[in-house]
Coordinates of C-alpha atoms and ligand atoms in Angstrom, one line a residue:
M1 CA 37.6 -12.2 47.5
P2 CA 35.4 -10.9 50.3
V3 CA 35.7 -7.1 50.8
A4 CA 35.7 -6.2 54.6
H5 CA 33.1 -3.7 55.6
P6 CA 35.0 -0.4 55.7
L7 CA 34.0 0.5 59.3
E8 CA 34.3 -3.0 60.8
S9 CA 37.8 -2.6 61.9
P10 CA 40.6 0.0 61.7
P11 CA 42.4 -0.1 58.4
S12 CA 45.5 -2.3 58.8
A13 CA 48.0 -3.9 56.7
D14 CA 46.2 -7.2 57.3
V15 CA 42.9 -6.0 55.8
L16 CA 44.7 -4.6 52.8
G17 CA 46.8 -7.8 52.4
R18 CA 43.7 -10.1 52.4
Q19 CA 41.8 -7.9 50.0
D20 CA 44.5 -6.6 47.6
P21 CA 47.8 -8.4 47.9
E22 CA 49.2 -6.5 44.9
L23 CA 48.9 -3.1 46.6
A24 CA 49.7 -4.5 50.0
E25 CA 53.0 -5.7 48.7
I26 CA 53.9 -2.3 47.3
L27 CA 53.1 -0.7 50.6
R28 CA 55.1 -3.3 52.5
A29 CA 58.1 -2.8 50.3
E30 CA 58.0 1.0 50.7
R31 CA 57.8 0.6 54.4
E32 CA 60.9 -1.6 54.3
R33 CA 62.7 0.9 52.0
Q34 CA 62.0 3.7 54.4
S35 CA 63.2 1.5 57.3
T36 CA 66.5 0.3 55.7
T37 CA 67.7 3.4 53.9
L38 CA 68.6 7.0 55.0
Q39 CA 66.1 9.7 54.3
L40 CA 68.1 12.9 53.9
I41 CA 65.5 14.6 51.7
A42 CA 65.1 17.9 53.6
A43 CA 61.4 18.1 53.0
E44 CA 60.7 14.6 54.4
N45 CA 60.0 13.3 57.9
F46 CA 58.3 10.4 59.7
S47 CA 54.9 11.3 61.1
S48 CA 53.7 9.6 64.3
P49 CA 51.4 6.6 64.5
A50 CA 48.7 9.0 65.9
V51 CA 49.0 11.2 62.9
L52 CA 48.8 8.2 60.6
A53 CA 45.8 6.9 62.5
A54 CA 43.9 10.2 62.0
L55 CA 44.8 10.1 58.3
G56 CA 43.5 6.6 57.9
S57 CA 40.3 7.3 59.8
P58 CA 36.6 7.5 58.6
L59 CA 36.9 11.3 58.5
A60 CA 38.3 10.6 55.0
N61 CA 34.8 9.7 54.0
K62 CA 33.2 13.1 55.0
Y63 CA 32.4 15.9 52.6
A64 CA 32.8 19.3 54.2
E65 CA 32.9 22.3 51.8
G66 CA 33.0 25.6 53.7
Y67 CA 34.0 26.3 57.2
P68 CA 32.9 25.1 60.7
G69 CA 29.3 26.2 61.3
A70 CA 28.9 27.2 57.6
R71 CA 29.1 24.1 55.5
H72 CA 27.5 23.1 52.3
H73 CA 26.8 19.6 53.6
G74 CA 24.9 18.1 56.5
G75 CA 26.4 15.9 59.2
C76 CA 29.5 18.1 59.7
E77 CA 29.1 18.7 63.4
L78 CA 31.9 16.3 64.4
V79 CA 34.3 17.3 61.6
D80 CA 33.6 20.9 62.5
M81 CA 34.9 20.1 66.0
A82 CA 38.1 18.6 64.4
E83 CA 38.7 21.6 62.3
R84 CA 38.0 24.1 65.1
T85 CA 40.5 22.1 67.3
A86 CA 43.1 22.3 64.5
V87 CA 42.6 26.0 64.0
E88 CA 42.8 26.8 67.7
R89 CA 45.9 24.7 68.2
A90 CA 47.6 26.3 65.2
K91 CA 46.8 29.8 66.4
A92 CA 48.1 29.0 69.9
L93 CA 51.2 27.2 68.6
F94 CA 52.3 30.1 66.3
G95 CA 50.7 33.1 68.1
A96 CA 48.6 34.0 65.1
A97 CA 45.3 35.8 65.1
H98 CA 43.9 33.6 62.3
A99 CA 44.7 30.2 60.8
N100 CA 43.4 28.3 57.8
V101 CA 44.2 24.6 57.9
Q102 CA 42.5 23.6 54.7
P103 CA 45.1 24.0 52.0
H104 CA 45.7 20.6 50.4
S105 CA 49.5 21.3 50.1
G106 CA 52.2 23.9 50.5
S107 CA 51.6 25.0 46.9
S108 CA 47.9 25.3 47.4
A109 CA 48.6 27.6 50.4
V110 CA 50.8 29.8 48.3
L111 CA 48.2 29.9 45.5
A112 CA 45.6 31.0 48.1
A113 CA 47.9 33.7 49.6
Y114 CA 48.4 35.2 46.1
A115 CA 44.7 34.9 45.4
A116 CA 43.9 36.7 48.6
L117 CA 46.3 39.7 48.0
L118 CA 47.0 39.9 44.2
R119 CA 45.4 40.3 40.8
P120 CA 46.7 38.6 37.7
G121 CA 49.5 40.7 36.2
D122 CA 50.7 42.1 39.5
T123 CA 54.4 42.4 40.1
V124 CA 55.9 40.1 42.8
L125 CA 59.4 40.1 44.2
A126 CA 60.7 36.7 45.3
L127 CA 63.9 34.7 45.6
G128 CA 64.8 33.6 42.0
L129 CA 64.6 29.9 41.3
P130 CA 68.3 29.6 40.5
H131 CA 68.9 30.9 44.0
G132 CA 66.6 28.6 45.9
G133 CA 63.1 29.9 45.2
H134 CA 60.2 27.4 45.0
L135 CA 58.2 26.7 41.8
T136 CA 55.4 28.8 43.2
H137 CA 57.8 31.8 43.3
G138 CA 57.6 32.5 39.6
S139 CA 58.6 29.4 37.6
P140 CA 57.3 29.7 34.0
A141 CA 56.2 26.1 34.4
N142 CA 53.9 27.1 37.4
F143 CA 50.7 29.2 37.7
S144 CA 52.8 31.8 39.5
G145 CA 55.1 32.6 36.6
R146 CA 52.1 32.5 34.1
W147 CA 49.8 34.8 36.1
F148 CA 52.1 37.2 37.8
D149 CA 55.1 39.3 36.8
F150 CA 57.9 37.9 39.0
V151 CA 61.1 39.7 39.6
G152 CA 63.9 37.6 41.3
Y153 CA 66.3 38.7 44.0
G154 CA 69.3 36.5 44.7
V155 CA 72.0 35.4 47.1
D156 CA 75.5 36.8 47.1
P157 CA 77.6 34.4 44.9
E158 CA 80.5 34.5 47.4
S159 CA 78.7 34.3 50.8
G160 CA 75.6 32.5 49.7
L161 CA 73.6 35.0 51.9
I162 CA 70.5 36.9 50.7
D163 CA 71.6 40.3 49.5
H164 CA 69.2 42.7 51.3
E165 CA 70.6 45.7 49.5
Q166 CA 69.6 44.1 46.2
V167 CA 66.1 43.3 47.6
R168 CA 65.7 47.0 48.5
A169 CA 67.0 48.2 45.1
L170 CA 64.7 45.9 43.2
A171 CA 61.7 46.8 45.3
R172 CA 62.3 50.5 44.7
A173 CA 62.8 49.9 41.0
H174 CA 59.8 47.6 40.4
R175 CA 57.3 48.7 43.2
P176 CA 56.0 45.1 43.7
K177 CA 52.5 44.5 45.1
A178 CA 54.0 41.7 47.2
I179 CA 57.4 40.5 48.4
V180 CA 57.9 36.8 49.0
C181 CA 60.5 35.5 51.5
G182 CA 61.0 31.8 51.6
S183 CA 63.2 29.1 50.0
I184 CA 63.6 25.4 49.4
S185 CA 67.3 25.4 50.1
Y186 CA 68.4 28.5 52.1
P187 CA 70.2 27.2 55.1
R188 CA 70.2 30.3 57.3
H189 CA 67.5 32.0 59.2
M190 CA 65.4 34.5 57.2
D191 CA 65.7 38.2 58.4
Y192 CA 62.0 38.8 58.4
A193 CA 62.4 42.3 60.0
A194 CA 64.6 43.3 57.0
F195 CA 62.0 42.1 54.5
R196 CA 59.3 43.9 56.5
A197 CA 61.2 47.2 56.4
V198 CA 61.5 47.0 52.6
A199 CA 57.9 46.0 52.1
D200 CA 56.8 49.0 54.2
E201 CA 59.1 51.3 52.3
V202 CA 57.5 50.4 48.9
G203 CA 53.9 49.7 50.2
A204 CA 54.1 45.9 49.4
Y205 CA 52.5 43.0 51.2
L206 CA 55.0 40.6 52.8
I207 CA 54.3 36.9 52.2
A208 CA 56.5 34.5 54.1
D209 CA 56.6 31.1 52.6
A210 CA 57.9 29.2 55.6
A211 CA 57.1 25.7 54.3
H212 CA 60.5 24.5 55.5
P213 CA 61.3 26.2 58.8
I214 CA 57.7 26.3 60.2
G215 CA 58.4 23.1 62.2
L216 CA 61.5 24.8 63.7
V217 CA 59.4 27.8 64.5
A218 CA 56.9 25.6 66.4
G219 CA 59.8 24.1 68.4
G220 CA 61.3 27.5 69.2
A221 CA 64.5 26.8 67.1
A222 CA 64.0 29.4 64.4
P223 CA 62.6 33.0 64.4
S224 CA 58.9 33.3 63.6
P225 CA 57.6 35.1 60.5
V226 CA 54.2 35.6 62.2
P227 CA 54.9 39.1 63.7
Y228 CA 56.3 40.4 60.4
A229 CA 54.4 38.9 57.4
D230 CA 50.9 39.8 56.3
V231 CA 50.4 36.2 55.4
V232 CA 52.5 33.1 56.3
C233 CA 52.3 30.1 54.0
A234 CA 53.4 26.7 55.4
T235 CA 53.4 23.0 55.0
T236 CA 52.5 20.6 57.8
H237 CA 54.6 17.6 56.6
K238 CA 58.2 18.8 56.6
V239 CA 60.0 19.5 59.9
L240 CA 56.6 20.0 61.6
R241 CA 56.1 16.2 61.1
G242 CA 52.3 16.2 60.5
P243 CA 50.3 15.0 57.5
R244 CA 51.0 16.1 53.9
G245 CA 49.3 19.4 53.6
G246 CA 49.4 23.2 53.9
M247 CA 48.4 26.0 56.2
L248 CA 48.0 29.8 56.2
L249 CA 48.4 32.2 59.1
C250 CA 47.5 35.9 59.1
G251 CA 46.1 38.8 61.2
S252 CA 42.4 39.2 61.7
E253 CA 42.1 42.0 59.0
L254 CA 43.0 39.5 56.2
A255 CA 41.2 36.5 57.8
Q256 CA 38.1 36.6 55.6
R257 CA 40.1 37.3 52.4
V258 CA 42.4 34.4 53.1
D259 CA 39.5 32.0 53.9
R260 CA 37.7 32.9 50.7
A261 CA 40.9 32.5 48.7
V262 CA 41.1 28.9 50.0
F263 CA 37.4 28.0 49.7
P264 CA 35.7 28.6 47.3
F265 CA 38.3 30.3 45.2
T266 CA 41.0 27.7 44.9
Q267 CA 39.7 24.5 46.6
G268 CA 36.5 22.5 47.1
G269 CA 35.9 20.2 50.0
A270 CA 38.5 20.1 52.7
Q271 CA 40.2 16.7 53.4
M272 CA 38.8 16.3 56.9
N273 CA 41.0 13.3 57.8
T274 CA 44.0 15.4 57.0
V275 CA 42.6 18.4 58.9
A276 CA 42.2 16.1 62.0
A277 CA 45.8 14.8 61.5
K278 CA 47.0 18.4 61.4
A279 CA 45.3 18.9 64.8
V280 CA 47.1 15.9 66.1
A281 CA 50.5 17.1 64.8
F282 CA 49.9 20.6 66.3
G283 CA 49.2 18.9 69.6
E284 CA 52.4 17.0 69.3
A285 CA 54.4 20.1 68.3
A286 CA 53.1 22.0 71.4
A287 CA 54.5 19.4 73.8
P288 CA 57.9 20.2 75.4
A289 CA 59.5 17.1 73.7
F290 CA 59.0 18.8 70.3
A291 CA 61.3 21.7 71.4
G292 CA 64.0 19.2 72.2
Y293 CA 63.4 17.6 68.8
A294 CA 63.7 20.9 67.0
R295 CA 66.9 21.7 68.8
Q296 CA 68.4 18.3 68.0
V297 CA 67.4 18.7 64.3
V298 CA 69.5 21.9 64.1
A299 CA 72.4 20.4 66.2
N300 CA 72.5 17.4 63.9
A301 CA 72.4 19.6 60.7
R302 CA 75.4 21.6 62.1
T303 CA 77.3 18.5 62.9
L304 CA 76.6 17.1 59.5
A305 CA 77.8 20.3 57.9
R306 CA 81.0 20.2 59.9
C307 CA 81.7 16.5 59.1
L308 CA 80.9 17.0 55.4
T309 CA 83.3 19.9 55.3
A310 CA 86.0 17.6 56.8
E311 CA 85.2 15.1 54.1
G312 CA 86.0 17.7 51.4
F313 CA 82.5 19.0 50.4
T314 CA 82.1 22.7 50.1
V315 CA 79.2 23.7 52.4
T316 CA 77.2 26.8 51.2
T317 CA 77.5 29.7 53.7
G318 CA 79.9 27.5 55.7
G319 CA 77.2 25.8 57.7
T320 CA 73.5 26.1 58.7
D321 CA 71.1 27.6 61.2
T322 CA 68.3 25.1 60.3
H323 CA 67.5 21.5 59.4
L324 CA 69.0 21.8 55.9
L325 CA 72.3 22.3 54.3
T326 CA 73.5 22.5 50.7
V327 CA 76.9 21.3 49.5
D328 CA 79.0 21.2 46.4
P329 CA 80.6 17.8 45.9
A330 CA 82.9 19.0 43.1
P331 CA 86.1 18.8 45.4
L332 CA 85.4 15.0 45.6
G333 CA 85.6 14.8 41.8
V334 CA 81.9 14.4 41.2
D335 CA 79.0 16.7 40.2
G336 CA 75.7 17.0 42.0
R337 CA 73.6 14.8 39.7
T338 CA 76.1 12.0 39.6
A339 CA 76.6 12.1 43.4
R340 CA 72.9 11.9 44.0
G341 CA 72.7 8.8 41.8
R342 CA 75.7 7.1 43.5
L343 CA 74.2 7.9 47.0
A344 CA 70.8 6.5 46.0
A345 CA 72.5 3.3 44.9
A346 CA 74.0 3.1 48.3
G347 CA 70.6 3.7 50.1
V348 CA 71.2 7.3 50.9
F349 CA 68.4 9.6 49.5
L350 CA 68.8 13.3 49.1
D351 CA 68.1 16.0 46.4
T352 CA 70.2 18.0 44.0
C353 CA 69.7 21.7 44.2
A354 CA 70.8 25.0 42.7
L355 CA 73.9 26.5 44.3
P356 CA 75.0 30.1 44.3
G357 CA 76.9 30.7 41.0
P358 CA 75.7 30.2 37.4
G359 CA 74.4 26.7 36.6
V360 CA 76.1 24.9 39.5
R361 CA 74.1 22.0 40.9
G362 CA 74.9 20.7 44.3
L363 CA 73.2 18.5 46.9
R364 CA 70.6 19.4 49.6
L365 CA 70.5 17.4 52.8
G366 CA 68.2 17.6 55.8
T367 CA 68.1 16.1 59.2
A368 CA 64.4 16.1 60.1
A369 CA 63.7 12.5 59.4
V370 CA 66.9 10.9 60.8
T371 CA 66.4 13.0 64.0
T372 CA 62.9 11.6 64.4
Q373 CA 64.4 8.2 64.2
G374 CA 66.5 9.1 67.2
M375 CA 69.9 9.6 65.5
G376 CA 72.3 12.1 67.1
E377 CA 75.6 13.7 66.4
T378 CA 77.6 10.4 66.4
E379 CA 75.4 9.1 63.6
M380 CA 75.7 12.4 61.7
A381 CA 79.5 11.8 61.6
R382 CA 78.9 8.3 60.3
I383 CA 76.4 9.5 57.7
A384 CA 78.9 12.1 56.4
A385 CA 81.6 9.5 56.1
L386 CA 79.3 7.0 54.3
S387 CA 78.0 9.8 52.0
A388 CA 81.5 10.8 51.0
A389 CA 82.6 7.3 50.3
A390 CA 79.6 6.6 48.1
A391 CA 79.9 10.0 46.3
R392 CA 83.7 9.5 45.6
D393 CA 83.6 6.0 44.3
E394 CA 80.7 4.2 42.5
S395 CA 82.1 0.8 43.5
A396 CA 81.6 1.6 47.2
A397 CA 77.8 1.4 46.8
L398 CA 77.4 -2.2 48.0
R399 CA 79.6 -1.8 51.1
V400 CA 77.9 1.5 52.0
R401 CA 74.5 0.0 51.5
G402 CA 75.4 -2.7 54.0
E403 CA 76.5 -0.1 56.6
V404 CA 73.4 2.0 56.0
R405 CA 71.3 -1.1 56.6
E406 CA 73.2 -1.8 59.9
L407 CA 72.8 1.9 61.0
T408 CA 69.1 2.2 60.2
G409 CA 68.4 -1.2 61.8
R410 CA 69.3 0.4 65.2
F411 CA 66.9 3.4 64.6
P412 CA 63.6 2.1 63.4
P413 CA 61.5 4.9 62.0
H414 CA 58.1 3.1 62.3
P415 CA 57.6 2.2 65.9
G416 CA 56.2 -1.3 66.3
G417 CA 57.8 -2.5 63.0
Ligands
PLP1 C1 57.7 22.5 50.0 C2 57.5 23.9 49.6 C3 56.3 24.3 49.0 C4 55.3 23.4 48.5 O1 54.8 22.3 49.2 P1 54.0 21.1 48.5 O2 53.2 20.6 49.6 O3 55.0 20.2 47.9 O4 53.1 21.8 47.5 C5 56.2 25.6 48.8 N1 57.1 26.5 49.1 C6 58.3 26.2 49.7 C7 59.3 27.2 50.0 C8 58.5 24.8 49.9 O5 59.7 24.4 50.5

């Protein structure tokens, strides 16, 4: 089979289909899965054709270790322009003095933030994993738990809200080198000022892991951690709707330490196609339409929380300020894991998550992807009803699957098919 010259034409499904039907079929089927099922996984979104075009561009071929103007390879003048554009757009979008757009992922960004500020063995105070902390916040299965001494704060088991009195007491008792605020499942705004006050009191760095809400921050729908945190870690692929990757924001005093912590300490060559795609996404997020998107994401999440409550789910904290919510399906007679399986069989994809209280697993849902598809509050009510039907009764899967297909058919996530 003839192999098309890589630069002859833009990469397209046709090129792949002719050369490698086996992989082309997998990609086609995944596209169809995404188009005909509901993506309520709170960390997922649909990036634009422009972002995908940058990702699939010849910048993927370029080696570019180092930073613009100081690379370890020749021929970097054009990718330097792409990275400078991404950095300038990130700084303007978030009002930050410095941005590093090279982290390959959210976890790589957190690793680099720790590398910039900490030494192995240092004490770090972060939201405990059973309360919604990320793996990089001290899981024993992760570098963070192996190399640092993590102390976990928690949420109040009744209200589901972060207990700032406990944060202060633990900080006084353990004198951490850094405090991390950020979560994979906290549905309310973070009180960055409260964390800053405790960090100042005990002389700790404040690291905001805003992987989830950073897209809402870009759209003006959530408070910004930038004025409060020494270093902000983020992803670019969640609500922000860019390519899969990470980002760091900080003041100018820490700029050099943060840059060196990314390269050469924790990474090699940057992925320049991804860096270019991040620039495209920052450009999109700076447009007025993105503020409307961010507002609608939150309005949809609030409506979904209200409708799920009416269906019998217990919604943690009674609602949400953000794109995500967590619920206990127990009142419907089903546990989180079983409900996730039943919903998946019906074409509704979401995650299980830890809920306040010992050992309880519930469900986490997010509205970033369905809002990108153009769904509004009418559709959220429908999604709540379909989710409840599928969770309650295993035998409803086929009927719900059909209704999900009908609903998603009216809101195609991939423009142009
Ligand atoms: C998603 C997330 C990460 C990690 O992002 P990856 O790109 O999956 O490595 C880190 N921290 C928090 C709080 C997250 O939600």
